[in-house]
Amino acid sequence: MSTVTEAFGSLVFNDVTMKEKLPKETYKAMQRTIKNGKHLDLEVANVVANAMKDWAIEKGATHYTHWFQPMTGITAEKHDSFISPTDDGKVIMEFSGKELVRGEPDASSFPSGGLRATFEARGYTAWDPSSYAFIKGTTLCIPTAFCSYGGEALDKKTPLLRSMERINKQALRVLRLFGNTDVSSVKTTVGAEQEYFLVPKEMFDKRKDLIYTGRTLFGAKSPKGQELDDHYFGSIKPRIAAFMNDVNEELWKLGVLAKTEHNEVAPAQHELAPIFSTTNIAADHNQIIMETLQNVAKKHGLVCLLHEKPFAGVNGSGKHNNWSISTNTGVNLLEPGETPYENAQFLIFFSAVIKAVDEYQDLLRISVASAGNDHRLGANEAPPAIVSMFIGDELRDVLEAIETESAYGVKEKELLRIGVHILPKFPKDTTDRNRTSPFAFTGNKFEFRMLGSAASVSDANTVLNTAVAEELKGFADILETAENFEDTLHDLIHTTIKEHKRIIFNGNGYDDSWVAEAARRGLYNLKATPDALAHLLDEKNVKLFTDNKIFSETELRSRHEIMLENYCKVINIEALTMVDMARKEILPAVSKYIRSLAETAVLMKQAVENADSSVECELVSKLSALNSSALAKVKKLELSIAGAKAISSYEALAMYYKDTVIPAMNELRITCDEAETLTAEDFWPMPSYGDMLFGVR
Ligand code: ADP
Ligand code: MG
């Protein structure tokens, strides 16, 4: 462990480093900024910047960058050197407070959904002092938010920070009602478990689909898949273990504590779980994790696939977003308490989450929507596209007792009265780990499992924080004016459960009967991204975001456009890649094999008059039929791609890609995959599913 403690955070300008490197007064000012969001004076910023620079140079840094998360979902950085010229023709290493606090990247090529065109030509980045600066290679990275000069958010972090402010404000109001005066801030916490695949680099390099799109667009099933469940928690191969050790070391240096790592259900699939932290930091850390996985993989001759569905017929990859709410005094507000009052407080926060998830199911679905994740949601292994909540049997019984005003537990005839009775302790690990639920209560936190493996966690948490803040606001409004607090509280929880219990489903989310049942309950089933996005601008959703000052209507519209545009672009690239691979690799390979078979048959006849060439003949006829069918389907796909050009609105275009292009892609794949199963291995132009999934030995 000593190496861990030494290495941990060694490349982070964290609290320990600040204490060591900053003058006492500056350190205190920084603390006030980090803990209470107090504005930092430029003079203080100058001192911090200088100390940060000296520390970074000591660690080998030569450049700095404002590290931000544009709406592409990945991070962006523009490196500037610390070097400044002096009058006498020499250079000095400089970094000012102004450069620390604010940056002006040339942002014109980041997606803005028309925002920058309408407002200002340029955007700026603003330091997020609550997320520590860190060193990557030779660059000091300063976590920032990215806005236009008009103040519109151009990134994923700004709305997340806004949502954290909202939930802080409303949660504090509720806590005050419970006589809680010592808490000064409330923050949501997130631990995002990351799933990924590893494939050998030499195989990746032979697959254009992986190179261009991150997933395989062709590929017949391998004889063995995941059916034996022998990979899940199986022993980790030495090569993978070496990779994981390196990942851990790199992450520790950056202050990210990777806690558990194990194999996942699918062969070649693994998972990394970090220790949770404040949501904006967790979002930054998740970006660092994804980048580190990819970089370290390369050093080991591997490629880390973060796509949600790299292989058809094999489990996809998600990100399990563990989410809770904590006070600065260290109380987890989603932890059932010991006293009646604590229990009542727990129930009010719990009910707010139930109401939020029910009222904003569509937004939660939208927050995880992407072309990649569409393959996963609704497929066999991932939570279905229907949003529902799993709360376990114990809590269900409690809620039922409150709703029906009936007896709970052993104390017969005694009604469960909120604020009077103590709830039983809910066992954390006996809850049967319902892996099929998209949104599961796991004892003292919720696990939102619909997130895709490649996406930033910011969107989902922005929605979650905002929706829960909105419900807490509604509760606080009622409770603050209540004549009898306890009665009003009881009624409030009672009514909330009655009105929103439809969102609670403890059964098997993969079951077909659930789809019908969910429809009866009036729950959304938004299968694909365009279906989900059709609801982003619904009146209630616009109201939620504008009332809570997360997005202006303009910002929201721009995001809507960016998401649709991104969906269309992704499918378009995939379709073009399929055409390219089919025409340049698959059709010629099959054709070459047919020729070899035909030549063999002829040569056999020449050698022996009555030679039996039935194998060759049968394959020639089957494969030539498949190849001509494949060509027809390539042409059909080409036509459908061309058809997109005539469509001008993004809404219609996204629907077109979903309803016309994707089916044409699927048809082509079926034919080519069938040809693969009949073609000799030597002739097939790319590594097979079996090669890739079982390639790391
Ligand atoms: P489980 O037994 O539910 O798997 P773990 O303790 O193993 O719980 O945690 C799973 C993930 O949830 C980890 O990434 C962990 O950091 C995160 N987590 C635990 N507690 C919280 C919390 N209060 N808020 C957010 N995430 C949390
Ligand atoms: Mg998990």
XYZ file of C-alpha atoms and ligand atoms in Angstrom:
725
model
C 0.000 0.000 0.000
C 2.878 2.359 0.550
C 3.290 2.864 -3.177
C -0.374 3.753 -3.388
C -0.205 6.336 -0.636
C 2.956 7.830 -2.119
C 1.689 7.910 -5.655
C -1.842 8.924 -4.836
C -2.557 12.411 -6.029
C 1.108 13.093 -6.772
C 0.115 14.810 -10.012
C -2.802 16.742 -8.513
C -2.779 20.257 -7.112
C -4.946 19.052 -4.262
C -5.633 20.197 -0.737
C -2.375 18.803 0.658
C -0.333 20.449 -2.088
C -2.167 23.739 -1.703
C -1.564 23.753 2.024
C 2.109 23.192 1.362
C 2.579 25.583 -1.546
C 0.242 28.482 -0.820
C 0.672 31.293 1.708
C -1.719 30.770 4.620
C -4.117 33.572 3.663
C -4.237 32.451 0.033
C -4.903 28.876 1.102
C -7.788 30.059 3.287
C -9.244 32.114 0.449
C -9.028 29.077 -1.825
C -10.809 26.973 0.781
C -13.646 29.493 0.941
C -13.912 29.343 -2.837
C -13.819 25.560 -3.042
C -16.159 24.876 -0.134
C -18.592 27.759 -0.353
C -18.208 28.898 -3.942
C -16.917 32.309 -2.851
C -15.566 34.505 -5.626
C -11.778 34.550 -5.848
C -10.021 37.943 -6.161
C -7.601 38.379 -8.992
C -4.754 39.031 -6.541
C -5.399 35.715 -4.851
C -5.713 34.018 -8.221
C -2.300 35.430 -9.178
C -0.693 33.889 -6.133
C -2.422 30.546 -6.751
C -1.444 30.571 -10.428
C 2.168 31.235 -9.636
C 2.336 28.470 -7.023
C 0.551 26.110 -9.362
C 3.004 26.885 -12.153
C 6.065 26.338 -9.943
C 4.644 23.060 -8.713
C 3.784 21.936 -12.265
C 7.226 22.801 -13.616
C 8.788 20.890 -10.738
C 6.770 17.889 -11.926
C 7.986 18.301 -15.492
C 5.169 20.357 -17.026
C 5.964 22.875 -19.748
C 2.454 23.744 -20.884
C -0.944 24.394 -19.421
C -4.395 23.937 -20.789
C -7.940 24.799 -19.869
C -9.463 21.350 -19.866
C -13.156 21.381 -20.756
C -16.016 19.195 -21.890
C -17.608 20.499 -25.068
C -20.840 18.998 -26.277
C -18.983 16.319 -28.195
C -18.986 14.538 -24.826
C -15.234 14.074 -24.758
C -12.729 16.512 -23.332
C -10.964 19.239 -25.210
C -7.761 21.059 -24.497
C -5.645 23.743 -26.116
C -2.083 23.760 -24.912
C -0.320 27.012 -24.129
C 3.268 27.232 -23.073
C 4.286 28.761 -19.756
C 7.077 30.466 -21.639
C 6.856 34.238 -22.088
C 9.438 36.331 -23.917
C 11.219 39.054 -21.961
C 12.509 42.415 -23.228
C 16.086 41.230 -23.369
C 15.229 38.448 -25.797
C 15.163 35.726 -23.163
C 12.218 33.784 -21.817
C 10.649 33.311 -18.430
C 8.117 30.803 -17.227
C 4.928 32.676 -16.471
C 1.368 31.913 -15.556
C -0.933 34.629 -14.274
C -4.145 34.591 -12.291
C -5.968 35.815 -15.347
C -4.699 32.892 -17.373
C -5.740 30.530 -14.598
C -9.243 31.905 -14.208
C -10.183 32.502 -17.794
C -9.214 31.193 -21.205
C -10.263 31.895 -24.762
C -10.006 28.783 -26.844
C -10.743 29.081 -30.510
C -14.055 27.389 -30.174
C -15.486 27.768 -33.624
C -15.282 24.100 -34.474
C -17.051 22.744 -31.422
C -20.735 21.945 -31.815
C -22.892 24.797 -30.589
C -26.228 24.131 -32.248
C -26.264 27.597 -33.728
C -25.588 29.310 -30.409
C -22.350 31.033 -31.236
C -23.630 32.150 -34.595
C -26.593 33.837 -32.939
C -24.666 35.383 -30.088
C -20.960 35.865 -29.976
C -18.330 34.513 -32.248
C -16.175 33.263 -29.412
C -16.471 31.482 -26.133
C -14.384 31.458 -23.003
C -13.434 28.874 -20.427
C -13.822 29.588 -16.713
C -11.913 27.794 -13.980
C -13.863 25.344 -11.796
C -11.812 25.625 -8.591
C -13.788 22.824 -6.935
C -12.147 20.312 -9.271
C -8.370 20.129 -8.715
C -5.879 20.921 -11.458
C -3.712 17.982 -12.508
C -0.747 17.151 -14.714
C -1.064 14.956 -17.755
C 2.230 14.222 -19.454
C 3.882 17.621 -19.642
C 0.687 19.641 -19.392
C -0.976 21.244 -16.403
C -4.715 20.658 -16.923
C -7.107 23.154 -15.370
C -10.699 21.902 -15.206
C -12.978 24.579 -16.622
C -16.486 25.341 -17.817
C -17.009 26.621 -21.368
C -19.446 29.468 -22.157
C -20.203 31.923 -24.908
C -19.658 35.615 -24.231
C -23.391 35.958 -23.901
C -23.182 33.487 -21.007
C -24.739 30.551 -22.842
C -23.344 27.193 -21.827
C -21.348 25.560 -24.602
C -20.315 22.533 -22.592
C -21.575 19.764 -20.359
C -20.091 21.059 -17.146
C -21.836 24.421 -16.857
C -25.350 22.928 -16.660
C -24.081 20.298 -14.243
C -22.687 22.967 -11.914
C -25.931 24.931 -12.217
C -27.942 21.833 -11.294
C -25.756 21.257 -8.252
C -26.462 24.787 -7.075
C -30.187 24.163 -7.451
C -30.280 20.963 -5.478
C -28.086 22.533 -2.811
C -30.538 25.391 -2.369
C -33.688 23.276 -2.246
C -32.228 20.504 -0.104
C -31.075 23.087 2.439
C -34.628 24.460 2.650
C -35.933 20.981 3.423
C -33.210 20.298 5.979
C -33.966 23.550 7.825
C -37.563 22.360 8.219
C -36.249 19.362 10.083
C -34.454 21.693 12.452
C -31.144 21.099 10.792
C -29.098 24.265 11.191
C -25.524 23.014 11.149
C -25.493 21.958 7.502
C -24.202 24.684 5.210
C -24.104 22.863 1.896
C -25.546 19.823 0.219
C -23.920 18.113 -2.725
C -24.789 15.162 -4.854
C -22.207 12.409 -5.082
C -21.486 10.053 -7.949
C -19.492 6.883 -8.400
C -19.542 5.890 -12.062
C -18.635 2.280 -12.780
C -17.087 2.028 -16.217
C -17.390 -0.978 -18.519
C -15.092 -1.504 -21.510
C -13.683 -4.083 -23.913
C -10.052 -4.814 -24.695
C -8.985 -6.204 -28.049
C -5.496 -6.851 -29.433
C -4.210 -3.821 -31.342
C -3.136 -5.829 -34.386
C -6.726 -7.061 -34.802
C -8.239 -3.642 -34.273
C -5.992 -2.277 -37.017
C -7.466 -4.742 -39.502
C -11.054 -3.639 -38.889
C -12.146 -0.433 -40.593
C -15.429 -0.566 -38.695
C -13.654 -0.446 -35.343
C -11.308 2.248 -36.576
C -14.028 4.517 -37.989
C -17.005 3.773 -35.760
C -15.784 2.032 -32.606
C -18.018 -0.964 -33.195
C -18.106 -3.954 -35.505
C -20.551 -3.471 -38.375
C -20.032 -6.998 -39.671
C -19.140 -10.235 -37.980
C -20.691 -13.658 -37.631
C -21.140 -15.012 -34.111
C -18.249 -17.037 -32.788
C -18.950 -20.666 -31.763
C -18.480 -19.630 -28.162
C -19.897 -16.449 -26.743
C -20.825 -15.563 -23.197
C -23.299 -18.426 -22.642
C -21.192 -20.269 -20.099
C -20.850 -17.156 -17.930
C -17.285 -18.241 -17.339
C -15.813 -14.795 -17.869
C -17.820 -12.925 -15.250
C -15.669 -12.458 -12.157
C -13.424 -15.124 -13.684
C -9.703 -15.035 -13.043
C -7.995 -12.141 -14.757
C -5.409 -13.060 -17.402
C -1.836 -11.917 -16.673
C -1.786 -9.538 -19.641
C -5.014 -7.905 -18.494
C -3.846 -7.823 -14.888
C -0.687 -5.989 -15.982
C -2.848 -3.518 -17.887
C -5.120 -2.976 -14.885
C -2.146 -2.388 -12.574
C -0.838 0.289 -14.895
C -4.281 1.880 -15.160
C -4.532 1.991 -11.386
C -1.126 3.560 -11.012
C -1.838 6.250 -13.576
C -5.208 6.979 -12.014
C -3.831 7.121 -8.496
C -1.301 9.732 -9.546
C -4.199 11.783 -10.850
C -6.084 11.376 -7.604
C -8.667 8.978 -8.997
C -9.144 6.041 -6.699
C -9.987 2.990 -8.767
C -11.318 0.532 -6.270
C -12.442 -2.664 -7.886
C -11.795 -4.178 -11.195
C -13.220 -7.337 -12.560
C -14.167 -9.163 -15.684
C -17.664 -8.548 -16.962
C -20.165 -10.988 -18.424
C -18.941 -10.827 -22.005
C -15.552 -12.230 -23.002
C -12.935 -9.444 -23.266
C -15.183 -7.127 -21.227
C -14.068 -5.573 -17.951
C -15.218 -3.026 -15.413
C -13.582 -0.370 -13.298
C -15.265 1.170 -10.257
C -13.897 4.351 -8.728
C -14.589 5.552 -5.225
C -17.387 8.088 -5.416
C -16.934 11.839 -5.140
C -18.802 15.112 -5.595
C -20.653 14.976 -8.905
C -18.665 17.539 -10.920
C -15.426 15.942 -9.787
C -16.780 12.475 -10.557
C -17.661 13.700 -14.050
C -14.108 14.994 -14.542
C -12.679 11.800 -13.125
C -14.755 9.655 -15.423
C -13.284 11.534 -18.391
C -9.806 10.937 -16.985
C -10.636 7.249 -16.515
C -11.787 6.835 -20.113
C -8.700 8.582 -21.431
C -6.372 6.597 -19.178
C -7.932 3.267 -20.168
C -7.340 4.088 -23.814
C -3.800 5.379 -23.374
C -2.606 2.570 -21.143
C -4.191 -0.034 -23.449
C -2.018 1.216 -26.311
C 1.126 0.694 -24.230
C 0.076 -2.918 -23.750
C -0.603 -3.563 -27.426
C -4.338 -3.413 -26.795
C -7.189 -1.151 -27.786
C -9.835 -0.176 -25.258
C -13.285 -0.047 -26.839
C -15.624 2.327 -25.037
C -18.472 1.958 -27.533
C -21.790 0.843 -26.053
C -22.128 -2.122 -28.377
C -18.861 -3.144 -30.023
C -20.088 -6.683 -30.779
C -23.566 -7.775 -31.816
C -25.004 -10.626 -29.783
C -22.597 -9.973 -26.909
C -23.316 -7.765 -23.895
C -22.763 -4.086 -24.462
C -21.000 -1.659 -22.141
C -22.630 0.808 -19.823
C -21.773 3.126 -17.051
C -23.496 2.585 -13.734
C -24.099 5.991 -12.238
C -24.307 5.551 -8.461
C -25.880 8.727 -7.125
C -26.670 10.078 -3.702
C -27.046 13.343 -1.778
C -24.735 14.293 1.070
C -24.355 17.166 3.495
C -21.083 18.926 4.244
C -21.392 17.393 7.723
C -21.044 13.957 6.179
C -24.643 12.763 6.292
C -25.891 10.718 3.346
C -29.486 11.886 2.944
C -30.472 8.659 1.213
C -29.385 6.564 4.167
C -32.374 5.518 6.299
C -31.839 6.914 9.786
C -32.114 5.729 13.382
C -34.762 8.020 14.767
C -38.292 8.842 13.614
C -37.173 12.279 12.527
C -34.217 11.000 10.559
C -36.488 8.443 8.947
C -38.982 11.100 8.001
C -36.194 13.175 6.510
C -34.971 10.135 4.557
C -38.491 9.491 3.285
C -38.953 13.031 2.058
C -35.749 12.854 -0.004
C -36.623 9.353 -1.159
C -40.108 10.493 -2.232
C -38.609 13.449 -4.077
C -36.505 11.033 -6.126
C -39.537 8.828 -6.875
C -41.558 11.817 -8.019
C -38.662 13.215 -10.044
C -37.990 9.941 -11.856
C -41.683 9.513 -12.647
C -42.314 13.061 -13.845
C -39.113 13.298 -15.849
C -38.761 9.743 -17.174
C -38.474 11.126 -20.674
C -35.649 13.484 -19.716
C -33.744 10.699 -18.001
C -34.093 8.581 -21.134
C -32.968 11.525 -23.268
C -29.977 12.124 -21.015
C -28.578 8.722 -21.993
C -29.691 8.757 -25.629
C -27.134 8.222 -28.372
C -26.847 6.151 -31.515
C -24.450 3.821 -29.715
C -26.552 3.375 -26.603
C -29.659 2.576 -28.687
C -28.139 -0.843 -29.378
C -27.918 -1.479 -25.695
C -31.137 -0.193 -24.203
C -33.788 -2.757 -24.829
C -31.336 -5.385 -25.959
C -31.119 -8.415 -23.767
C -28.515 -7.416 -21.250
C -29.115 -3.760 -20.592
C -31.873 -2.015 -18.728
C -34.756 -1.574 -21.142
C -35.573 1.785 -22.689
C -38.443 2.057 -20.189
C -37.461 4.017 -17.093
C -38.623 2.410 -13.848
C -37.351 2.159 -10.282
C -36.396 -0.805 -8.180
C -36.615 -0.175 -4.432
C -36.472 -3.664 -2.921
C -39.095 -5.509 -0.924
C -38.541 -3.850 2.460
C -39.022 -0.338 1.208
C -41.885 -1.373 -1.001
C -43.674 -2.709 2.083
C -43.013 0.534 3.942
C -44.320 2.649 1.095
C -47.336 0.404 0.726
C -48.142 0.782 4.415
C -47.931 4.544 4.094
C -50.002 4.619 0.943
C -52.788 2.361 2.148
C -52.549 3.647 5.710
C -52.261 0.115 6.894
C -50.152 -1.671 9.435
C -46.505 -2.314 8.771
C -44.306 -5.018 10.212
C -44.638 -6.674 13.555
C -46.377 -3.954 15.493
C -49.844 -5.088 14.538
C -52.649 -2.613 14.311
C -50.294 0.262 14.746
C -50.293 2.466 11.687
C -47.003 3.613 10.336
C -46.870 7.269 11.166
C -44.156 9.311 9.613
C -42.185 11.341 12.057
C -43.373 9.142 14.884
C -42.270 5.646 14.073
C -38.869 4.294 13.374
C -38.475 2.490 10.112
C -36.715 -0.810 10.173
C -33.108 -0.904 9.022
C -33.100 -1.843 5.399
C -30.503 -4.472 4.782
C -28.231 -3.192 2.042
C -27.041 -6.341 0.474
C -29.996 -8.621 0.849
C -31.857 -6.618 -1.761
C -31.620 -9.038 -4.600
C -29.410 -6.906 -6.779
C -31.979 -6.451 -9.494
C -29.658 -6.096 -12.466
C -32.540 -5.533 -14.828
C -33.725 -2.277 -13.310
C -32.683 0.971 -14.946
C -32.834 2.863 -11.661
C -32.239 0.834 -8.527
C -32.072 1.794 -4.856
C -29.095 -0.018 -3.392
C -29.369 0.725 0.320
C -28.072 4.289 0.542
C -27.808 5.430 -3.078
C -29.481 4.999 -6.413
C -27.817 3.267 -9.314
C -28.876 4.699 -12.682
C -27.804 2.027 -15.117
C -28.920 3.320 -18.476
C -25.860 5.435 -19.174
C -23.758 4.384 -22.122
C -20.104 3.519 -21.654
C -18.802 6.222 -23.988
C -20.892 9.137 -22.753
C -20.054 11.846 -20.261
C -21.956 11.374 -17.015
C -22.781 15.082 -16.953
C -26.061 14.969 -18.863
C -27.665 12.271 -16.743
C -26.652 13.957 -13.500
C -27.756 17.376 -14.670
C -31.232 15.952 -15.268
C -31.259 13.977 -12.049
C -30.097 16.883 -9.884
C -32.479 19.323 -11.514
C -35.534 17.080 -11.369
C -34.942 16.213 -7.716
C -34.294 19.885 -6.900
C -37.614 20.752 -8.515
C -39.507 18.221 -6.390
C -37.716 19.301 -3.218
C -38.708 22.861 -4.020
C -42.349 21.808 -4.312
C -42.121 19.953 -1.002
C -40.397 22.854 0.761
C -43.025 25.297 -0.522
C -45.774 23.192 1.045
C -43.971 22.341 4.278
C -42.732 25.851 5.003
C -46.290 27.145 5.177
C -47.771 24.120 6.955
C -49.794 24.714 10.106
C -49.103 21.258 11.424
C -45.713 20.119 10.131
C -46.079 16.445 10.988
C -49.544 16.043 9.493
C -48.588 17.899 6.355
C -45.417 15.852 6.031
C -47.344 12.636 6.407
C -49.911 13.679 3.810
C -47.238 14.827 1.429
C -45.409 11.513 1.451
C -48.686 9.625 1.320
C -49.889 11.567 -1.730
C -46.552 11.399 -3.506
C -46.437 7.627 -3.213
C -50.025 7.267 -4.334
C -49.507 9.447 -7.366
C -46.117 8.168 -8.480
C -45.948 4.528 -7.477
C -46.440 3.514 -11.123
C -42.730 4.143 -11.650
C -41.812 1.485 -9.098
C -41.261 -1.955 -10.563
C -39.439 -4.635 -8.636
C -39.861 -7.394 -11.208
C -37.770 -8.501 -14.154
C -37.251 -5.600 -16.538
C -36.215 -7.944 -19.360
C -39.525 -9.749 -19.301
C -41.791 -9.160 -22.309
C -44.772 -8.827 -20.023
C -43.156 -5.725 -18.469
C -43.436 -3.853 -21.766
C -47.194 -4.383 -21.802
C -47.488 -3.653 -18.095
C -45.477 -0.441 -18.449
C -47.738 0.652 -21.287
C -50.787 0.039 -19.075
C -49.171 2.183 -16.402
C -48.650 4.939 -18.937
C -44.859 4.856 -18.764
C -42.786 5.960 -21.715
C -41.042 3.408 -23.891
C -38.786 5.560 -26.037
C -36.849 2.976 -27.967
C -34.456 4.980 -30.079
C -32.743 8.347 -29.774
C -35.019 10.175 -32.248
C -38.101 8.888 -30.359
C -36.658 10.165 -27.096
C -35.486 13.503 -28.445
C -38.973 14.223 -29.729
C -39.818 14.954 -26.060
C -36.909 17.170 -25.072
C -38.796 20.339 -25.903
C -42.094 19.260 -24.313
C -43.549 22.134 -22.330
C -42.950 20.598 -18.904
C -39.317 19.913 -19.771
C -38.605 23.395 -21.063
C -40.252 24.714 -17.916
C -38.136 22.535 -15.653
C -34.881 23.700 -17.216
C -35.792 27.360 -17.552
C -37.414 27.686 -14.091
C -34.315 26.179 -12.533
C -32.008 28.287 -14.708
C -30.179 25.249 -16.045
C -30.789 26.123 -19.684
C -32.467 29.032 -21.366
C -34.901 27.943 -24.035
C -32.312 28.895 -26.657
C -29.656 26.768 -24.997
C -32.049 23.854 -24.812
C -32.997 24.159 -28.471
C -29.368 24.254 -29.457
C -28.698 21.095 -27.456
C -31.650 19.399 -29.103
C -30.191 20.204 -32.479
C -26.708 19.037 -31.537
C -28.018 15.690 -30.306
C -30.056 15.097 -33.453
C -27.204 16.175 -35.679
C -24.794 13.913 -33.848
C -27.153 10.945 -34.188
C -27.452 11.489 -37.945
C -23.701 11.887 -38.400
C -22.912 8.713 -36.491
C -25.336 6.591 -38.521
C -24.119 8.178 -41.728
C -20.496 7.319 -40.960
C -21.490 3.765 -40.058
C -23.464 3.336 -43.274
C -20.620 4.697 -45.405
C -18.145 2.441 -43.614
C -20.334 -0.578 -44.352
C -20.503 0.282 -48.028
C -16.746 0.749 -48.112
C -16.011 -2.525 -46.341
C -18.508 -4.486 -48.401
C -17.328 -3.163 -51.746
C -13.609 -3.122 -51.086
C -13.118 -6.057 -48.761
C -16.017 -8.469 -48.392
C -17.330 -8.790 -51.967
C -13.799 -9.169 -53.414
C -12.830 -11.696 -50.723
C -15.861 -13.866 -51.388
C -15.279 -13.570 -55.081
C -11.666 -14.637 -54.690
C -12.721 -17.636 -52.656
C -15.313 -18.572 -55.278
C -12.597 -18.447 -57.910
C -10.356 -20.658 -55.848
C -13.181 -23.161 -55.367
C -14.061 -23.150 -59.052
C -10.435 -23.609 -60.063
C -10.109 -26.457 -57.614
C -13.179 -28.161 -59.093
C -11.818 -27.826 -62.622
C -8.373 -29.067 -61.627
C -9.919 -32.019 -59.834
C -11.800 -33.035 -62.972
C -8.619 -32.699 -64.979
C -6.725 -34.924 -62.595
C -9.380 -37.562 -62.058
C -12.211 -37.852 -64.555
C -14.952 -38.722 -62.088
C -13.647 -36.676 -59.151
C -16.296 -35.591 -56.677
C -16.283 -31.786 -56.609
C -19.673 -31.471 -54.961
C -18.261 -29.525 -51.980
C -16.678 -26.929 -54.244
C -19.717 -26.736 -56.507
C -22.176 -26.329 -53.684
C -20.097 -23.600 -52.065
C -19.625 -21.826 -55.368
C -23.323 -21.708 -55.972
C -24.211 -20.675 -52.406
C -21.531 -18.031 -52.153
C -22.157 -16.542 -55.558
C -25.834 -16.231 -54.684
C -24.902 -14.554 -51.392
C -22.425 -12.250 -53.074
C -24.923 -11.020 -55.616
C -27.487 -10.551 -52.888
C -24.882 -8.593 -50.899
C -24.207 -6.373 -53.884
C -27.924 -5.648 -54.251
C -28.059 -4.706 -50.591
C -25.015 -2.477 -50.883
C -26.762 -0.638 -53.679
C -29.898 -0.338 -51.606
C -27.886 1.075 -48.717
C -26.153 3.530 -51.045
C -29.513 4.718 -52.279
C -30.811 5.167 -48.761
C -27.706 7.171 -47.802
C -28.212 9.376 -50.843
C -31.878 9.800 -49.921
C -30.873 11.611 -46.729
C -29.614 14.578 -48.724
C -33.158 15.586 -49.653
C -34.207 16.011 -46.013
C -33.660 19.373 -44.414
C -34.997 19.236 -40.861
C -32.927 17.420 -38.265
C -36.008 15.810 -36.723
C -37.046 14.275 -40.028
C -33.483 13.353 -40.892
C -32.955 11.474 -37.610
C -36.197 9.559 -38.164
C -35.066 8.770 -41.697
C -31.751 7.366 -40.509
C -33.556 5.290 -37.907
C -36.345 3.972 -40.149
C -34.615 3.690 -43.520
C -30.828 3.658 -43.257
C -30.441 1.426 -40.195
C -32.716 -1.313 -41.625
C -30.718 -1.246 -44.877
C -27.515 -1.616 -42.825
C -28.975 -4.549 -40.921
C -29.979 -6.331 -44.132
C -26.541 -5.995 -45.647
C -24.939 -7.282 -42.493
C -27.055 -10.447 -42.379
C -25.993 -11.453 -45.886
C -22.317 -10.680 -45.352
C -22.236 -12.494 -42.006
C -23.725 -15.551 -43.676
C -21.038 -15.405 -46.350
C -18.439 -15.222 -43.574
C -19.624 -18.513 -42.124
C -19.108 -20.217 -45.518
C -15.787 -18.641 -46.427
C -12.452 -20.221 -45.589
C -10.638 -18.371 -42.807
C -7.627 -17.643 -44.984
C -9.795 -15.724 -47.398
C -11.775 -13.641 -44.916
C -10.257 -10.167 -44.941
C -10.597 -9.280 -41.258
C -10.347 -10.847 -37.793
C -13.445 -12.760 -36.746
C -15.530 -12.322 -33.593
C -13.782 -15.352 -32.136
C -10.345 -13.842 -32.871
C -11.239 -10.557 -31.222
C -13.213 -11.786 -28.223
C -10.780 -14.512 -27.310
C -7.667 -12.878 -28.710
C -6.060 -11.825 -25.434
C -4.478 -14.889 -23.986
P -22.437 -1.921 -4.142
O -22.326 -2.886 -3.021
O -23.793 -1.328 -4.307
O -21.799 -2.362 -5.427
P -20.167 -0.368 -3.643
O -19.794 0.155 -2.312
O -19.364 -1.483 -4.197
O -21.672 -0.684 -3.608
O -20.170 0.804 -4.664
C -20.474 0.709 -6.012
C -20.187 2.068 -6.603
O -21.049 3.022 -5.967
C -18.780 2.548 -6.364
O -18.297 3.209 -7.512
C -18.944 3.492 -5.208
O -17.955 4.471 -5.162
C -20.305 4.094 -5.481
N -20.937 4.664 -4.274
C -20.966 4.153 -3.027
N -21.589 4.993 -2.182
C -21.963 6.083 -2.902
C -22.618 7.320 -2.613
N -23.046 7.630 -1.397
N -22.806 8.186 -3.628
C -22.386 7.901 -4.867
N -21.774 6.771 -5.201
C -21.547 5.868 -4.251
Mg -22.593 -2.085 -11.329
